[in-house]
Amino acid sequence: MSVTENLNDTLKSLPKGITLVAVSKFHPNESILEAYKAGQRVFGESRVQELIEKQKTLPSDIQWHFIGHLQTNKVKQIIPFVALIHSIDSVRLLSEIDKEAKRIGRVIPCLLQIHVAQEETKFGFSPEECLNLFASGTYIDFRNVKLKGLMGMASLTENASQIRSEFNCLKQCFDQVKQTYFPSDASFRELSMGMSNDYPIAIEEGSTMVRIGSLIFGERVY
Ligand SMILES: *Cc1c(COP(=O)(O)O)cnc(C)c1O
């Protein structure tokens, strides 16, 4: 199956209104261009250096989403062009993005990453830390950051009910933040959850944005 066929099959499987982020990390420019020619414009990358290289050579109307762990010392490099950062996992990172965005007069759309999986290694705020952050109001001072929602990953497991309950936990956290802090802000609306192996469950649990890599581009060669 070609990238184009995989992309079209994936798009067909998504209900209307769900944004597809085609996760192109570790895949070459040719594969990205094939998806681009088939109409895809939103791509996700998880490493700064790789993203910079790709952004320089690929079409300028691609919307690049950053989905991996972002070190504060690398923020500056992606601020001029990044369309959405999914992976805000500390207030320090938010503050750094705000500072660099201010310097060049941009407002950067961001999602807070919430840790709902059982694995210890996953980055992100716990649901409780997330609610505390919004309660503290500190995010309001970051005028050059626009918080548009939450992102999370389920555990890497075959256990569908566990995956479902983790996505459900994230959705409940989203609803609580939305109702309490953004009831009349239509732009706080994104719930980024679901990858190749679990996105149908994520959609059933309320995802608005799925991040799909291997299903479109094939297995990654590290
Ligand atoms: C790599 C990655 C994906 C895509 O994973 P697939 O299993 O290839 O669909 C999604 N989200 C994040 C944060 C990733 O790092």
Tab-separated table of C-alpha atoms and ligand atoms in Angstrom:
chain	number	residue	atom	x	y	z
A	1	MET	CA	0.000	0.000	0.000
A	2	SER	CA	1.236	3.478	-0.888
A	3	VAL	CA	1.304	6.512	1.395
A	4	THR	CA	-1.534	7.993	-0.670
A	5	GLU	CA	-3.714	4.912	-0.239
A	6	ASN	CA	-2.941	4.664	3.463
A	7	LEU	CA	-3.703	8.352	3.930
A	8	ASN	CA	-7.009	8.129	2.095
A	9	ASP	CA	-8.058	5.012	4.025
A	10	THR	CA	-7.189	6.746	7.291
A	11	LEU	CA	-9.108	9.889	6.348
A	12	LYS	CA	-12.131	7.789	5.377
A	13	SER	CA	-12.125	6.195	8.813
A	14	LEU	CA	-12.311	9.557	10.619
A	15	PRO	CA	-15.634	11.184	11.480
A	16	LYS	CA	-16.137	14.701	10.156
A	17	GLY	CA	-14.469	17.429	12.196
A	18	ILE	CA	-11.554	15.340	13.453
A	19	THR	CA	-8.146	16.765	12.517
A	20	LEU	CA	-5.563	14.322	11.226
A	21	VAL	CA	-1.968	15.048	12.199
A	22	ALA	CA	0.180	12.906	9.891
A	23	VAL	CA	3.151	11.970	12.077
A	24	SER	CA	6.131	11.976	9.729
A	25	LYS	CA	9.019	11.618	12.193
A	26	PHE	CA	11.828	9.387	10.905
A	27	HIS	CA	10.233	9.360	7.439
A	28	PRO	CA	11.887	11.007	4.427
A	29	ASN	CA	10.769	14.118	2.592
A	30	GLU	CA	9.573	12.016	-0.377
A	31	SER	CA	6.959	10.318	1.810
A	32	ILE	CA	5.824	13.648	3.221
A	33	LEU	CA	5.562	15.100	-0.287
A	34	GLU	CA	3.458	12.163	-1.398
A	35	ALA	CA	0.987	12.832	1.421
A	36	TYR	CA	1.164	16.557	0.647
A	37	LYS	CA	0.272	15.941	-2.996
A	38	ALA	CA	-2.685	13.863	-1.820
A	39	GLY	CA	-3.892	16.947	0.060
A	40	GLN	CA	-2.523	16.509	3.579
A	41	ARG	CA	-1.270	19.755	5.141
A	42	VAL	CA	-0.889	19.002	8.864
A	43	PHE	CA	2.237	17.054	9.818
A	44	GLY	CA	3.654	16.146	13.226
A	45	GLU	CA	7.311	15.860	14.213
A	46	SER	CA	8.900	15.052	17.547
A	47	ARG	CA	12.542	16.142	17.194
A	48	VAL	CA	13.601	19.754	16.727
A	49	GLN	CA	16.572	19.171	14.417
A	50	GLU	CA	14.613	16.890	12.101
A	51	LEU	CA	11.704	19.334	12.005
A	52	ILE	CA	13.977	22.265	11.148
A	53	GLU	CA	15.562	20.356	8.254
A	54	LYS	CA	12.199	19.322	6.840
A	55	GLN	CA	10.594	22.730	7.262
A	56	LYS	CA	13.415	24.353	5.287
A	57	THR	CA	12.912	22.222	2.192
A	58	LEU	CA	9.235	21.244	2.127
A	59	PRO	CA	6.301	23.441	0.952
A	60	SER	CA	5.736	26.512	3.075
A	61	ASP	CA	1.997	25.964	3.526
A	62	ILE	CA	2.563	22.822	5.597
A	63	GLN	CA	1.297	23.258	9.151
A	64	TRP	CA	3.972	21.760	11.373
A	65	HIS	CA	2.859	20.419	14.741
A	66	PHE	CA	5.453	19.649	17.384
A	67	ILE	CA	4.417	16.547	19.327
A	68	GLY	CA	7.528	15.375	21.202
A	69	HIS	CA	9.283	16.402	24.386
A	70	LEU	CA	10.557	19.947	23.834
A	71	GLN	CA	13.678	21.151	25.637
A	72	THR	CA	13.554	24.811	26.627
A	73	ASN	CA	16.917	25.525	24.957
A	74	LYS	CA	15.485	24.454	21.583
A	75	VAL	CA	12.235	26.410	21.727
A	76	LYS	CA	13.655	29.396	19.893
A	77	GLN	CA	14.347	27.400	16.720
A	78	ILE	CA	10.752	26.376	16.046
A	79	ILE	CA	8.914	29.497	17.237
A	80	PRO	CA	9.054	31.305	13.853
A	81	PHE	CA	6.942	28.695	12.071
A	82	VAL	CA	5.404	26.068	14.361
A	83	ALA	CA	1.582	25.871	14.036
A	84	LEU	CA	0.765	23.979	17.235
A	85	ILE	CA	2.831	22.567	20.108
A	86	HIS	CA	1.041	19.544	21.599
A	87	SER	CA	3.522	18.730	24.306
A	88	ILE	CA	3.657	21.437	26.964
A	89	ASP	CA	4.807	19.544	30.039
A	90	SER	CA	6.010	22.303	32.370
A	91	VAL	CA	5.295	25.911	33.278
A	92	ARG	CA	8.937	26.637	32.536
A	93	LEU	CA	8.449	25.503	28.941
A	94	LEU	CA	5.319	27.614	28.605
A	95	SER	CA	7.211	30.606	29.927
A	96	GLU	CA	10.087	30.061	27.479
A	97	ILE	CA	7.700	29.769	24.519
A	98	ASP	CA	5.977	32.957	25.630
A	99	LYS	CA	9.285	34.802	25.865
A	100	GLU	CA	10.543	33.711	22.432
A	101	ALA	CA	7.167	34.278	20.781
A	102	LYS	CA	7.002	37.793	22.216
A	103	ARG	CA	10.363	38.638	20.661
A	104	ILE	CA	9.075	37.980	17.175
A	105	GLY	CA	5.470	39.048	17.716
A	106	ARG	CA	3.797	35.665	17.365
A	107	VAL	CA	1.146	33.975	19.482
A	108	ILE	CA	1.812	30.245	19.623
A	109	PRO	CA	-1.100	27.798	19.866
A	110	CYS	CA	-0.300	25.139	22.493
A	111	LEU	CA	-1.804	22.096	24.183
A	112	LEU	CA	-0.959	20.910	27.682
A	113	GLN	CA	0.260	17.333	27.771
A	114	ILE	CA	-1.494	15.291	30.435
A	115	HIS	CA	-0.065	12.082	31.806
A	116	VAL	CA	-2.808	9.467	31.962
A	117	ALA	CA	-0.870	6.305	31.044
A	118	GLN	CA	0.543	3.887	33.577
A	119	GLU	CA	4.067	4.047	32.195
A	120	GLU	CA	6.387	6.072	34.397
A	121	THR	CA	8.367	7.516	31.526
A	122	LYS	CA	5.650	9.545	29.850
A	123	PHE	CA	6.010	13.311	30.167
A	124	GLY	CA	3.194	15.594	31.183
A	125	PHE	CA	1.114	17.033	33.986
A	126	SER	CA	-1.102	14.775	36.069
A	127	PRO	CA	-4.802	15.713	35.776
A	128	GLU	CA	-4.519	17.220	39.258
A	129	GLU	CA	-1.455	19.307	38.353
A	130	CYS	CA	-3.263	20.449	35.232
A	131	LEU	CA	-6.282	21.635	37.202
A	132	ASN	CA	-3.981	23.371	39.685
A	133	LEU	CA	-2.202	25.175	36.878
A	134	PHE	CA	-5.458	26.555	35.524
A	135	ALA	CA	-6.661	27.403	39.045
A	136	SER	CA	-3.462	29.370	39.670
A	137	GLY	CA	-4.155	31.566	36.667
A	138	THR	CA	-0.441	31.810	35.754
A	139	TYR	CA	-1.173	30.863	32.150
A	140	ILE	CA	-3.040	34.156	31.721
A	141	ASP	CA	0.238	36.094	32.019
A	142	PHE	CA	1.607	34.293	28.992
A	143	ARG	CA	0.099	36.583	26.381
A	144	ASN	CA	2.071	35.084	23.510
A	145	VAL	CA	0.818	31.575	24.154
A	146	LYS	CA	-2.710	30.500	23.238
A	147	LEU	CA	-3.855	27.420	25.108
A	148	LYS	CA	-6.200	25.504	22.832
A	149	GLY	CA	-6.682	22.263	24.730
A	150	LEU	CA	-5.057	19.109	26.043
A	151	MET	CA	-3.036	16.204	24.669
A	152	GLY	CA	-2.294	12.754	26.011
A	153	MET	CA	-1.180	9.222	25.261
A	154	ALA	CA	-2.628	5.964	26.520
A	155	SER	CA	-0.457	3.122	27.783
A	156	LEU	CA	1.207	0.879	25.216
A	157	THR	CA	-0.972	-2.139	25.865
A	158	GLU	CA	-3.303	-4.563	24.090
A	159	ASN	CA	-5.823	-4.020	26.848
A	160	ALA	CA	-8.550	-1.987	25.131
A	161	SER	CA	-10.491	-1.288	28.316
A	162	GLN	CA	-7.418	0.177	29.957
A	163	ILE	CA	-6.774	2.379	26.926
A	164	ARG	CA	-10.409	3.472	26.973
A	165	SER	CA	-10.353	4.370	30.638
A	166	GLU	CA	-7.155	6.398	30.219
A	167	PHE	CA	-8.648	8.356	27.309
A	168	ASN	CA	-11.824	8.803	29.333
A	169	CYS	CA	-9.783	10.218	32.209
A	170	LEU	CA	-8.202	12.723	29.819
A	171	LYS	CA	-11.595	13.685	28.389
A	172	GLN	CA	-12.973	14.300	31.879
A	173	CYS	CA	-9.998	16.493	32.687
A	174	PHE	CA	-10.583	18.412	29.436
A	175	ASP	CA	-14.299	18.895	30.182
A	176	GLN	CA	-13.561	20.161	33.676
A	177	VAL	CA	-10.975	22.684	32.449
A	178	LYS	CA	-13.246	23.764	29.603
A	179	GLN	CA	-16.311	24.264	31.809
A	180	THR	CA	-14.425	26.013	34.579
A	181	TYR	CA	-11.968	28.236	32.729
A	182	PHE	CA	-12.977	28.514	29.078
A	183	PRO	CA	-16.792	28.192	28.958
A	184	SER	CA	-17.158	30.954	26.382
A	185	ASP	CA	-13.797	30.636	24.620
A	186	ALA	CA	-14.510	28.694	21.417
A	187	SER	CA	-10.807	28.303	20.682
A	188	PHE	CA	-10.223	26.087	23.721
A	189	ARG	CA	-11.531	23.018	21.946
A	190	GLU	CA	-8.810	20.520	21.068
A	191	LEU	CA	-8.324	17.140	22.646
A	192	SER	CA	-5.329	15.547	20.943
A	193	MET	CA	-5.487	11.815	21.587
A	194	GLY	CA	-5.211	8.656	19.526
A	195	MET	CA	-2.357	7.097	17.520
A	196	SER	CA	-2.204	4.343	14.878
A	197	ASN	CA	-3.065	1.529	17.245
A	198	ASP	CA	-5.684	3.196	19.443
A	199	TYR	CA	-7.270	6.105	17.571
A	200	PRO	CA	-10.737	4.508	17.068
A	201	ILE	CA	-11.069	4.228	20.852
A	202	ALA	CA	-9.778	7.790	21.291
A	203	ILE	CA	-12.437	9.088	18.901
A	204	GLU	CA	-15.180	7.235	20.754
A	205	GLU	CA	-13.908	8.884	23.932
A	206	GLY	CA	-14.005	12.415	22.514
A	207	SER	CA	-10.791	13.085	20.612
A	208	THR	CA	-10.801	16.048	18.202
A	209	MET	CA	-7.284	15.476	16.826
A	210	VAL	CA	-5.525	12.191	16.091
A	211	ARG	CA	-1.756	11.794	15.613
A	212	ILE	CA	-1.163	8.966	13.177
A	213	GLY	CA	2.229	7.881	11.872
A	214	SER	CA	2.906	4.235	11.052
A	215	LEU	CA	-0.559	3.576	9.625
A	216	ILE	CA	0.149	6.190	6.934
A	217	PHE	CA	3.908	6.034	6.410
A	218	GLY	CA	4.713	2.471	7.486
A	219	GLU	CA	6.969	1.323	10.292
A	220	ARG	CA	9.680	3.740	11.367
A	221	VAL	CA	13.320	2.736	10.889
A	222	TYR	CA	15.297	4.189	13.810
B	1	LIG	C1	5.279	8.872	17.161
B	1	LIG	C2	4.109	9.525	17.812
B	1	LIG	C3	2.805	9.331	17.318
B	1	LIG	C4	2.453	8.435	16.156
B	1	LIG	O1	2.617	7.083	16.483
B	1	LIG	P1	2.089	5.916	15.500
B	1	LIG	O2	1.948	4.761	16.413
B	1	LIG	O3	3.147	5.734	14.475
B	1	LIG	O4	0.805	6.351	14.925
B	1	LIG	C5	1.778	10.015	17.952
B	1	LIG	N1	2.003	10.830	19.000
B	1	LIG	C6	3.235	11.034	19.492
B	1	LIG	C7	3.402	11.937	20.649
B	1	LIG	C8	4.327	10.392	18.921
B	1	LIG	O5	5.542	10.611	19.440
